[in-house]
CSV table of C-alpha atoms and ligand atoms in Angstrom, one decimal:
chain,number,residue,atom,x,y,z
A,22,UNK,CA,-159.3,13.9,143.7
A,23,UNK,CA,-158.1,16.5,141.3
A,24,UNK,CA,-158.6,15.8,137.9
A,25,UNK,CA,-155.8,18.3,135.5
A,26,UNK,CA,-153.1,20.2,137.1
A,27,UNK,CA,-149.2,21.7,135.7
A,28,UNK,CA,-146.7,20.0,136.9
A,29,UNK,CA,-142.8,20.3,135.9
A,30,UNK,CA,-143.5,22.2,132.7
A,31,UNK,CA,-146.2,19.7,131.6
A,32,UNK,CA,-149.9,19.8,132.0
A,33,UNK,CA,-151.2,16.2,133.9
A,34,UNK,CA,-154.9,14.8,133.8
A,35,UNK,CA,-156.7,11.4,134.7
A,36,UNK,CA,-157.3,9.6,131.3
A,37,UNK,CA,-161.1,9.4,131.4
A,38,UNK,CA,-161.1,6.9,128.7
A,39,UNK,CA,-159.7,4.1,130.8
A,40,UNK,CA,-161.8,3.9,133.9
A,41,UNK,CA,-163.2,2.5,136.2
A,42,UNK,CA,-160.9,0.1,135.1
A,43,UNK,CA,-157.7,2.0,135.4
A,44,UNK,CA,-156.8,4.6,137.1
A,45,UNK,CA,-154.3,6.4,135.1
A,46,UNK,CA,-152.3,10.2,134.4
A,47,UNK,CA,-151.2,11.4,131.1
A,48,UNK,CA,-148.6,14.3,131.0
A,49,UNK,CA,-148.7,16.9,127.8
A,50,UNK,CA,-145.9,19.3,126.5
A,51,UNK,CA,-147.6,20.0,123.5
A,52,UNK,CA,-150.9,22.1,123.6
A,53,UNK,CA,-151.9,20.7,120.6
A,54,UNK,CA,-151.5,16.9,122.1
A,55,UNK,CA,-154.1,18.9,125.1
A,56,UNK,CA,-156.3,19.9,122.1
A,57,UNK,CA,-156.7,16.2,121.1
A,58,UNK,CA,-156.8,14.8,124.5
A,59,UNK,CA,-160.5,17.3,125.2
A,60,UNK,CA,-161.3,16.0,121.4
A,61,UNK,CA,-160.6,12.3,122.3
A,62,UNK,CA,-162.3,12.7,125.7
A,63,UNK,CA,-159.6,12.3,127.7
A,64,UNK,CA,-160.6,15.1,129.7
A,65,UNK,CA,-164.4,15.7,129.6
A,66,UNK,CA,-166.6,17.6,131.4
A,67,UNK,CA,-167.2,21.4,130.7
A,68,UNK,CA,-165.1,23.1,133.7
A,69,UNK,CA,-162.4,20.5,133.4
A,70,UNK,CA,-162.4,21.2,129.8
A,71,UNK,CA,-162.1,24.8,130.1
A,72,UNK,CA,-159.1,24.3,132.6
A,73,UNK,CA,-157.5,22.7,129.8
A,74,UNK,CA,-158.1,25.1,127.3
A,75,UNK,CA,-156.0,27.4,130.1
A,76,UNK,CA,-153.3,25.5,130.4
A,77,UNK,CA,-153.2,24.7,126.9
A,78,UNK,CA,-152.5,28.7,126.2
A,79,UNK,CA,-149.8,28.7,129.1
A,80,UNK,CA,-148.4,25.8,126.8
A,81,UNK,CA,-148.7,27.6,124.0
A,82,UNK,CA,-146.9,30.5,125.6
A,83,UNK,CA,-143.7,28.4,126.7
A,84,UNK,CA,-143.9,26.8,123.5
A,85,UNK,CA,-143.6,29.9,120.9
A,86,UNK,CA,-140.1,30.6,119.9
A,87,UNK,CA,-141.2,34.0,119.7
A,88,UNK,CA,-139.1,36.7,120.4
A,89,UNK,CA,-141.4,39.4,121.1
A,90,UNK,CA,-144.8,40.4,122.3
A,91,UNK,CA,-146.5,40.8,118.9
A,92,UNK,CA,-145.1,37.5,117.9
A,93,UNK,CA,-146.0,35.9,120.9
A,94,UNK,CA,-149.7,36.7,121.0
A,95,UNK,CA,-149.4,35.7,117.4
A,96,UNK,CA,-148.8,32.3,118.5
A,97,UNK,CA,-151.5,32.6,121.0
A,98,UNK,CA,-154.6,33.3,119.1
A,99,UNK,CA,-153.7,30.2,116.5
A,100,UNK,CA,-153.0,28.1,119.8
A,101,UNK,CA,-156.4,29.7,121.2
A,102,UNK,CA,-158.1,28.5,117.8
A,103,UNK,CA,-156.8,25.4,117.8
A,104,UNK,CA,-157.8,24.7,121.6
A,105,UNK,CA,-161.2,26.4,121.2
A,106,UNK,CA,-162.0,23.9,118.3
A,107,UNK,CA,-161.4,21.1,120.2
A,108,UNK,CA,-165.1,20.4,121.1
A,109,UNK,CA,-167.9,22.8,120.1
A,110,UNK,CA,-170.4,22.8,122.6
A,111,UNK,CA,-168.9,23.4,126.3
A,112,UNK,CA,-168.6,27.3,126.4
A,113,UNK,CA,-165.9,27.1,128.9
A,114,UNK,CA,-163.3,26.3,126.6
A,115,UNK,CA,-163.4,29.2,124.7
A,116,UNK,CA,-164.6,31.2,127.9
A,117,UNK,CA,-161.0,30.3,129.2
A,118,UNK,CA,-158.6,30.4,126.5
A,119,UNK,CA,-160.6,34.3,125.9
A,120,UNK,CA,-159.2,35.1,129.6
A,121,UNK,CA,-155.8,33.5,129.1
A,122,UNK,CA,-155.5,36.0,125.7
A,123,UNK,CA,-157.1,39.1,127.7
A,124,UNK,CA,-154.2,38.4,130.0
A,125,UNK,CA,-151.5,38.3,127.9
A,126,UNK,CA,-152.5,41.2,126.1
A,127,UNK,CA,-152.2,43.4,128.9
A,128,UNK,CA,-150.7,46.6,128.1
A,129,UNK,CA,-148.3,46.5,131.0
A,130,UNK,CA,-147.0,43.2,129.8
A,131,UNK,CA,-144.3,44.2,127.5
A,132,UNK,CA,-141.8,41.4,128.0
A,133,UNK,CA,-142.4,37.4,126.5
A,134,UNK,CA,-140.8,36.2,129.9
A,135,UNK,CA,-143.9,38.1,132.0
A,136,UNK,CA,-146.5,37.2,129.4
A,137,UNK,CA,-145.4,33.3,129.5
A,138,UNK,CA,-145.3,33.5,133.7
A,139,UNK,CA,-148.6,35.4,134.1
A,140,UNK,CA,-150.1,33.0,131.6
A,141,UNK,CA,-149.2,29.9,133.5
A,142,UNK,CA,-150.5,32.4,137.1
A,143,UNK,CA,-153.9,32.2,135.4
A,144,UNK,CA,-154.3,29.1,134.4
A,145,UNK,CA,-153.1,28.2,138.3
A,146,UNK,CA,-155.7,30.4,139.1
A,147,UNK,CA,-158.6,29.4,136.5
A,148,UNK,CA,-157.9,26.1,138.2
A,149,UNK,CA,-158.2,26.7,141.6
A,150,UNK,CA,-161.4,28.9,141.0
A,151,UNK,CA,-162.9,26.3,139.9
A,152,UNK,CA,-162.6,24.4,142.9
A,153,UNK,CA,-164.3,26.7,145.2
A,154,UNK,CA,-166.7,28.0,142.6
A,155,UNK,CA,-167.8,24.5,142.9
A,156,UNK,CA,-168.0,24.6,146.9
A,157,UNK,CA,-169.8,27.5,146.7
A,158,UNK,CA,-172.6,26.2,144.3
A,159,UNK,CA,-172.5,23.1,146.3
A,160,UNK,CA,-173.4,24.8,149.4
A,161,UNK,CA,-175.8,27.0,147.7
A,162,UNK,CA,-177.9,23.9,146.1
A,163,UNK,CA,-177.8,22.3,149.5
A,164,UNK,CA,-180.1,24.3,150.2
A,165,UNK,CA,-182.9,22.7,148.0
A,166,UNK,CA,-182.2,19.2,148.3
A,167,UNK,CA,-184.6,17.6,151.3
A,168,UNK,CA,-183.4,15.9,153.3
A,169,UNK,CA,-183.7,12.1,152.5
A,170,UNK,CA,-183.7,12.5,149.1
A,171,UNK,CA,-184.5,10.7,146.2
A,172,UNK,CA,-182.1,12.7,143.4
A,173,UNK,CA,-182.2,11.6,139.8
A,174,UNK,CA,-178.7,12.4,138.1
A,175,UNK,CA,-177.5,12.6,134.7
A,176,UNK,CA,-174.0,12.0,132.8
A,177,UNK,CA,-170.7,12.8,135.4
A,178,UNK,CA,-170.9,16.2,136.8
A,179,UNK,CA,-168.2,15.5,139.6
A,180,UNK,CA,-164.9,15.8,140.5
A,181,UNK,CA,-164.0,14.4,136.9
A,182,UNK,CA,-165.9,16.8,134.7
A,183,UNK,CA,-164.0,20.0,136.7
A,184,UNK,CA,-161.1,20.4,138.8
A,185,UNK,CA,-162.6,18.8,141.9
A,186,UNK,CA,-165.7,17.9,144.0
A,187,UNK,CA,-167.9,18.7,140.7
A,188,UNK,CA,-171.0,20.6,139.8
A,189,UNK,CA,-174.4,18.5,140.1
A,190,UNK,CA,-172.9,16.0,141.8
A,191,UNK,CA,-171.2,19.0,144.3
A,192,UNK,CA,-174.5,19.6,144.9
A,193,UNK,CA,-174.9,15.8,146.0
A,194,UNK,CA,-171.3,16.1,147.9
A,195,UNK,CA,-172.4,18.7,150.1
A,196,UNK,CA,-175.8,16.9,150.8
A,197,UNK,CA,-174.2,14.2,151.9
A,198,UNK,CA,-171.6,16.0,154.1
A,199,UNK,CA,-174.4,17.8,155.6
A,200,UNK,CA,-175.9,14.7,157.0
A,201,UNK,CA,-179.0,14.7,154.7
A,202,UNK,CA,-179.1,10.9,154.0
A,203,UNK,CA,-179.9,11.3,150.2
A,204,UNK,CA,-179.7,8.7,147.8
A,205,UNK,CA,-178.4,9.1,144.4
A,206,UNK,CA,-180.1,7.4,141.2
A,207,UNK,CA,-177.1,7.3,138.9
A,208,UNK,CA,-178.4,7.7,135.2
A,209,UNK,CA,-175.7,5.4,132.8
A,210,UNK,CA,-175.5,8.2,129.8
A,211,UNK,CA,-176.0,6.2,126.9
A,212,UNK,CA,-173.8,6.0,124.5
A,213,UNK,CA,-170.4,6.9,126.2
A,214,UNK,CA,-171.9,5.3,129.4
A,215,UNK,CA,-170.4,8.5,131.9
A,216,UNK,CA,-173.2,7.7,134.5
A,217,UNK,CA,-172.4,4.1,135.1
A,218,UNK,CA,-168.5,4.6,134.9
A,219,UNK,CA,-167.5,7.9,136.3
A,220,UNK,CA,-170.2,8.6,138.4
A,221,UNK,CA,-171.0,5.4,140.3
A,222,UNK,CA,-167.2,5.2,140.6
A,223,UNK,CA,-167.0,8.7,142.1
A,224,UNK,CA,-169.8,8.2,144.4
A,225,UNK,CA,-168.9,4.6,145.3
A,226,UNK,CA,-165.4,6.1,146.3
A,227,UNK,CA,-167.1,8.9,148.8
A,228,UNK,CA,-169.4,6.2,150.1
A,229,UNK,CA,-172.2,8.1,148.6
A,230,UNK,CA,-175.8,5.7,148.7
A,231,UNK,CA,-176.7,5.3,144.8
A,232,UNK,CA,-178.1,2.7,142.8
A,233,UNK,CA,-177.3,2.9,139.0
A,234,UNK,CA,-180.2,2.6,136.3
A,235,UNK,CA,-180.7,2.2,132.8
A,236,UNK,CA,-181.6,5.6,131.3
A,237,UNK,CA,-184.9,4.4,130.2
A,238,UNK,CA,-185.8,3.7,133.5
A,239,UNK,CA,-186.0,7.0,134.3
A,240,UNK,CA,-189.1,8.0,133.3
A,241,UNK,CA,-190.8,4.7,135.2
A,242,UNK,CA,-189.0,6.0,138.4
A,243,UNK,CA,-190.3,9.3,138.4
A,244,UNK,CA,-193.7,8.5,137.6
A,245,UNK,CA,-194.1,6.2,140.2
A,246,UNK,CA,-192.7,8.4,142.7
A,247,UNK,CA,-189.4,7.3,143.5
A,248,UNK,CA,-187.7,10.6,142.6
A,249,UNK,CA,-187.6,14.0,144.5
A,250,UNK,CA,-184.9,16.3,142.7
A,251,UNK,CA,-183.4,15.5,138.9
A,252,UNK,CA,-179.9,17.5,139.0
A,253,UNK,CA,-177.7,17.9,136.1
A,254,UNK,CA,-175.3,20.2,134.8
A,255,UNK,CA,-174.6,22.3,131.7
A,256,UNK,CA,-172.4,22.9,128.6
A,257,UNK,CA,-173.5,25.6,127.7
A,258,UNK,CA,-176.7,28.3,129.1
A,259,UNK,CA,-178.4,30.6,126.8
A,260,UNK,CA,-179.4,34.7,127.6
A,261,UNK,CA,-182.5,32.8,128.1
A,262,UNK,CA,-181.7,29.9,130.5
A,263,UNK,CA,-182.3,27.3,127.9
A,264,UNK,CA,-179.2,24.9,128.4
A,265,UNK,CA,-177.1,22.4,126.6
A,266,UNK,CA,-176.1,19.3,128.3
A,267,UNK,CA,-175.5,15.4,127.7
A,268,UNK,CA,-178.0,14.5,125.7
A,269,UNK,CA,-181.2,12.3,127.1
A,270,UNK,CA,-181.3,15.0,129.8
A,271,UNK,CA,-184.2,17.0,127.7
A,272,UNK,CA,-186.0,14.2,128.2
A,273,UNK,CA,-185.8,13.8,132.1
A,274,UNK,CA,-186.8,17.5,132.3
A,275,UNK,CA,-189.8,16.6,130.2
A,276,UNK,CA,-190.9,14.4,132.5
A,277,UNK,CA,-189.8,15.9,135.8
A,278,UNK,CA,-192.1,18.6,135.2
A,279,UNK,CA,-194.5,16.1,134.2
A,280,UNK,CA,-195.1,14.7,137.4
A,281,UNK,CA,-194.5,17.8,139.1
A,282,UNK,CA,-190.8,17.0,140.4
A,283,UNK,CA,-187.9,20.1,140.9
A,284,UNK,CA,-185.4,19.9,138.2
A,285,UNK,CA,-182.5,22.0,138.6
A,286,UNK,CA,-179.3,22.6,136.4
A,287,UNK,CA,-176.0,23.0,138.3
A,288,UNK,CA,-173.3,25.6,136.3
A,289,UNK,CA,-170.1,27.7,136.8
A,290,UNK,CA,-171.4,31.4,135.0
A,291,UNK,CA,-168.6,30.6,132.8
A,292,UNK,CA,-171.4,28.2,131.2
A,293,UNK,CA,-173.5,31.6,131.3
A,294,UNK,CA,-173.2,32.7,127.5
A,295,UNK,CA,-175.2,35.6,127.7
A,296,UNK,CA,-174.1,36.3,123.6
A,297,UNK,CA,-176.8,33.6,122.3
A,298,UNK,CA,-180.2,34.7,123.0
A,299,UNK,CA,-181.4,31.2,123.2
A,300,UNK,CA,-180.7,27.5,123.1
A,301,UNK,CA,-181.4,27.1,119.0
A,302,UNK,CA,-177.8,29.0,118.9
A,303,UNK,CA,-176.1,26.4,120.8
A,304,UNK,CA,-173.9,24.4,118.9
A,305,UNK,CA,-174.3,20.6,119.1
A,306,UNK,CA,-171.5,18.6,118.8
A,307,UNK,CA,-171.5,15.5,116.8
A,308,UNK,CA,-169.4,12.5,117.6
A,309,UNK,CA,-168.5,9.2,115.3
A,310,UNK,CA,-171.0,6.3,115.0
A,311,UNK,CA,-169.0,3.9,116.8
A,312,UNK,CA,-170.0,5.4,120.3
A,313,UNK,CA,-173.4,3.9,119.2
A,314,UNK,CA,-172.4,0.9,117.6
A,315,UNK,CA,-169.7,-0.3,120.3
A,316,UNK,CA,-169.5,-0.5,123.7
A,317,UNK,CA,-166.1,-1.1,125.2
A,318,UNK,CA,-164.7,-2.4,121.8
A,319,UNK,CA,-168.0,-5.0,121.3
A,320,UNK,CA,-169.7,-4.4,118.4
A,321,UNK,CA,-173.8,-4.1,119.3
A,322,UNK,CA,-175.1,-3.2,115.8
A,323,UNK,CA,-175.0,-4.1,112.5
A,324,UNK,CA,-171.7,-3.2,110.1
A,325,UNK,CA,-172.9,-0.2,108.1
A,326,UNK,CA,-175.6,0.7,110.1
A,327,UNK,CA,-176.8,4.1,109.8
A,328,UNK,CA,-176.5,6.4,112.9
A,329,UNK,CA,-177.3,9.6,114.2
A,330,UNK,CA,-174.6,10.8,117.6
A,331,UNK,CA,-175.6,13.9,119.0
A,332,UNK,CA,-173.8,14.5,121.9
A,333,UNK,CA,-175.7,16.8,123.7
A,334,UNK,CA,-179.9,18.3,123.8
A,335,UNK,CA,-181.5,21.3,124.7
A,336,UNK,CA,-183.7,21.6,127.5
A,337,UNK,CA,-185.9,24.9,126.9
A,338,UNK,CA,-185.8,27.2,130.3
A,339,UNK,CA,-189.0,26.6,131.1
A,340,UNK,CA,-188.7,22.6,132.3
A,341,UNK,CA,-185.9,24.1,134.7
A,342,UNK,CA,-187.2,25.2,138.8
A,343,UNK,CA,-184.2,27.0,138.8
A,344,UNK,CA,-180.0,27.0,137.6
A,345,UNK,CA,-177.5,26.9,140.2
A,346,UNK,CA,-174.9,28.6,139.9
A,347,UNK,CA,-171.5,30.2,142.2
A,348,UNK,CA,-173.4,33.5,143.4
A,349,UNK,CA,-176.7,31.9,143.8
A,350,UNK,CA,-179.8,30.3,142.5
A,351,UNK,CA,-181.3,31.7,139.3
A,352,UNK,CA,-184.6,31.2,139.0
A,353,UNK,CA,-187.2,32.5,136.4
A,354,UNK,CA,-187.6,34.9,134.8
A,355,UNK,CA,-184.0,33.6,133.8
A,356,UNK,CA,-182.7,36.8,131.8
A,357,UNK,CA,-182.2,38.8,134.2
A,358,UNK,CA,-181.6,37.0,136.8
A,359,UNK,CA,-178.3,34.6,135.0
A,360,UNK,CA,-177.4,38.6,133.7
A,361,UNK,CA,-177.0,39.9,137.2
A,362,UNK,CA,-175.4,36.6,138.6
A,363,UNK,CA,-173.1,36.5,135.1
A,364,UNK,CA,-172.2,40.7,136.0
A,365,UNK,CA,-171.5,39.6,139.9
A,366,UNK,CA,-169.2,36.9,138.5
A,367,UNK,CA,-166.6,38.5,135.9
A,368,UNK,CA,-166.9,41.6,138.6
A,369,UNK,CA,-165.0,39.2,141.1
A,370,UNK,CA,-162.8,37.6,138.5
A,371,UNK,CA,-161.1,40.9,137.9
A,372,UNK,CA,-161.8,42.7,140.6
A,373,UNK,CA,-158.6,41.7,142.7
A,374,UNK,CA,-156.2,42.9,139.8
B,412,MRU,O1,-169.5,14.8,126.7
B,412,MRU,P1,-169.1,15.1,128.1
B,412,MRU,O2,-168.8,13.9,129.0
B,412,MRU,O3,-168.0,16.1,128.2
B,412,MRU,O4,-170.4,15.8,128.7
B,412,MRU,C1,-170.4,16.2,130.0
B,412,MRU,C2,-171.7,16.8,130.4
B,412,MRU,O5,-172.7,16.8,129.7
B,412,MRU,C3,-171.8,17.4,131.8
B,412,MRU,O6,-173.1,17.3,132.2
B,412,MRU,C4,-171.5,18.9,131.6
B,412,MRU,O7,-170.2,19.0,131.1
B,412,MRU,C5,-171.6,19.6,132.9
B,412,MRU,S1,-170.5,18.9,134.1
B,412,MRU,C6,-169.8,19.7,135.1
């Protein structure tokens, strides 16, 4: 199930918001309509957002009335601004709107026409990577899950948070093709409640064995045994393998190391951002009150309650066995070894130019 793709001049994506409920597409023209749709969560998920961010620019790029190149990447660093402020935390975005400029500001690009078509060959291509970046990590964290598996899992990290078959829960998919009768314990992601419906509706699709649970009951099943694996994904990973993700999953770190249970993070190196020495640096995104205060349009708390939304926690490197990524496991100590896998990644993205 793909979850963003171009089609006749307009970018297309699943509307997030709606399911399991519904399962419906929304069409953009307007890369600034794309912007909103990754603020309003239309799209979610940090490889899905940065595909958006890429065909956002090749938007942008058909968009400008611009008659030549310098006016044209004129238009594309404010569309790049715009797209890149969409949501703070998920270094994709801005890792992907970065490529789509680096393209368009190659030298031998002279004419608008070229720029606007290689733009829109990238963003195909960004795309596409993604999906078998995500086979490859999927087949490469295979390798560590047991087989019958009990595997903790937190937020969506599947086909909905990328372009297709997912991150963490690629991991899971190629498990389960493998034959390794796993079973999924599908966190519900409190407040925006991704767990219990994108996750269990992904893995309830693929026929994959899960039973959902309330996040607090985490900790209960890991201490009393029931859990052999947590797997999550990742927003965002420091120089020093401290990541961002969804928040709640500091906590299930915490306590998978706690009773002595492997806890892996599952990320494209495009979440590698090797600029930020460590997680403090990471910026946390903070969404509206109502995410707390509602659920599905219910109101749960008092009017004018006070609230605090983080959208997202750290988990220091040192909770994590290891951080799976496209060209293998990284496992401690993590600067060099996400370094070397981030070098063996952007080597291969423009190595075939
Ligand atoms: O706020 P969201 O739903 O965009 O958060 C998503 C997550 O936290 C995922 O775990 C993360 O993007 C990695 S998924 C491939």
């Amino acid at each position: 199930m793909r979850t963003i793709w171009w089609e006749s001049g307009m970018v297309k994506m699943i509307d997030q918001r709606l399911l399991p409920g519904r399962l419906e597409i929304v069409a953009y023209d307007d890369y600034r309509d794309v912007a909103r749709a990754i603020t309003d969560m239309v799209i979610r998920g940090a490889p899905a957002i940065g595909a958006a961010g890429a065909y956002g620019m090749a938007l942008a790029a058909r968009q400008s009335s611009a008659q030549d190149r310098d006016g044209l990447l004129r238009d594309l660093r404010q569309a790049k601004e715009v797209l890149d402020a969409a949501r703070p935390t998920a270094v994709n975005l801005s890792w992907a709107t970065t490529r789509l400029l680096k393209v368009a500001e190659r030298p031998d690009l002279t004419d608008v026409e070229a720029i606007r078509s290689a733009l829109l060959a990238e963003a195909e291509r960004v795309a596409e990577e993604d999906i078998a970046i995500n086979k490859r990590m999927g087949a490469y964290g295979a390798e560590v899950i047991p087989h019958g598996a009990r595997i903790l899992h937190h937020c969506n990290t599947g086909s909905l948070a990328t372009v297709d078959y997912g991150t963490a829960l690629g991991v899971i998919r190629a498990a389960h093709e493998q034959g390794k009768q796993i079973h999924v314990w599908v966190d519900e992601t409190r407040p925006r409640l991704q767990g219990a419906r994108l996750t269990a509706w992904e893995l309830m699709r693929d026929g994959i064995p899960m039973t959902l649970i309330a996040d607090n009951a985490a900790g209960h099943l890991m201490r009393t045994g029931q859990v052999d694996v947590v797997l999550f994904g990742a927003d965002r990973v420091a120089a020093n393998g401290d990541v961002a993700n969804k928040i709640g999953t500091y906590k299930l770190a915490v306590c998978a190391k706690e009773n002595g249970i492997p806890c892996y993070a599952v990320v494209p190196t495009s979440t590698i951002d090797l600029s930020l020495p460590d997680g403090d640096h990471i910026p946390i995104e903070e969404r509206v009150p109502e995410e707390v205060t509602m659920i599905d349009g219910v109101r749960i708390a008092p009017e004018g309650v006070r609230v605090y939304n983080p959208a997202f926690d750290i988990t220091p490197y040192r909770y994590l066995t290891g951080i799976i990524t496209e060209e293998g496991i990284a496992y401690p100590p993590f600067r060099e070894s996400l370094r070397r896998l981030k070098e063996a990644a952007e080597a291969r993205i423009w190595s075939d130019r």
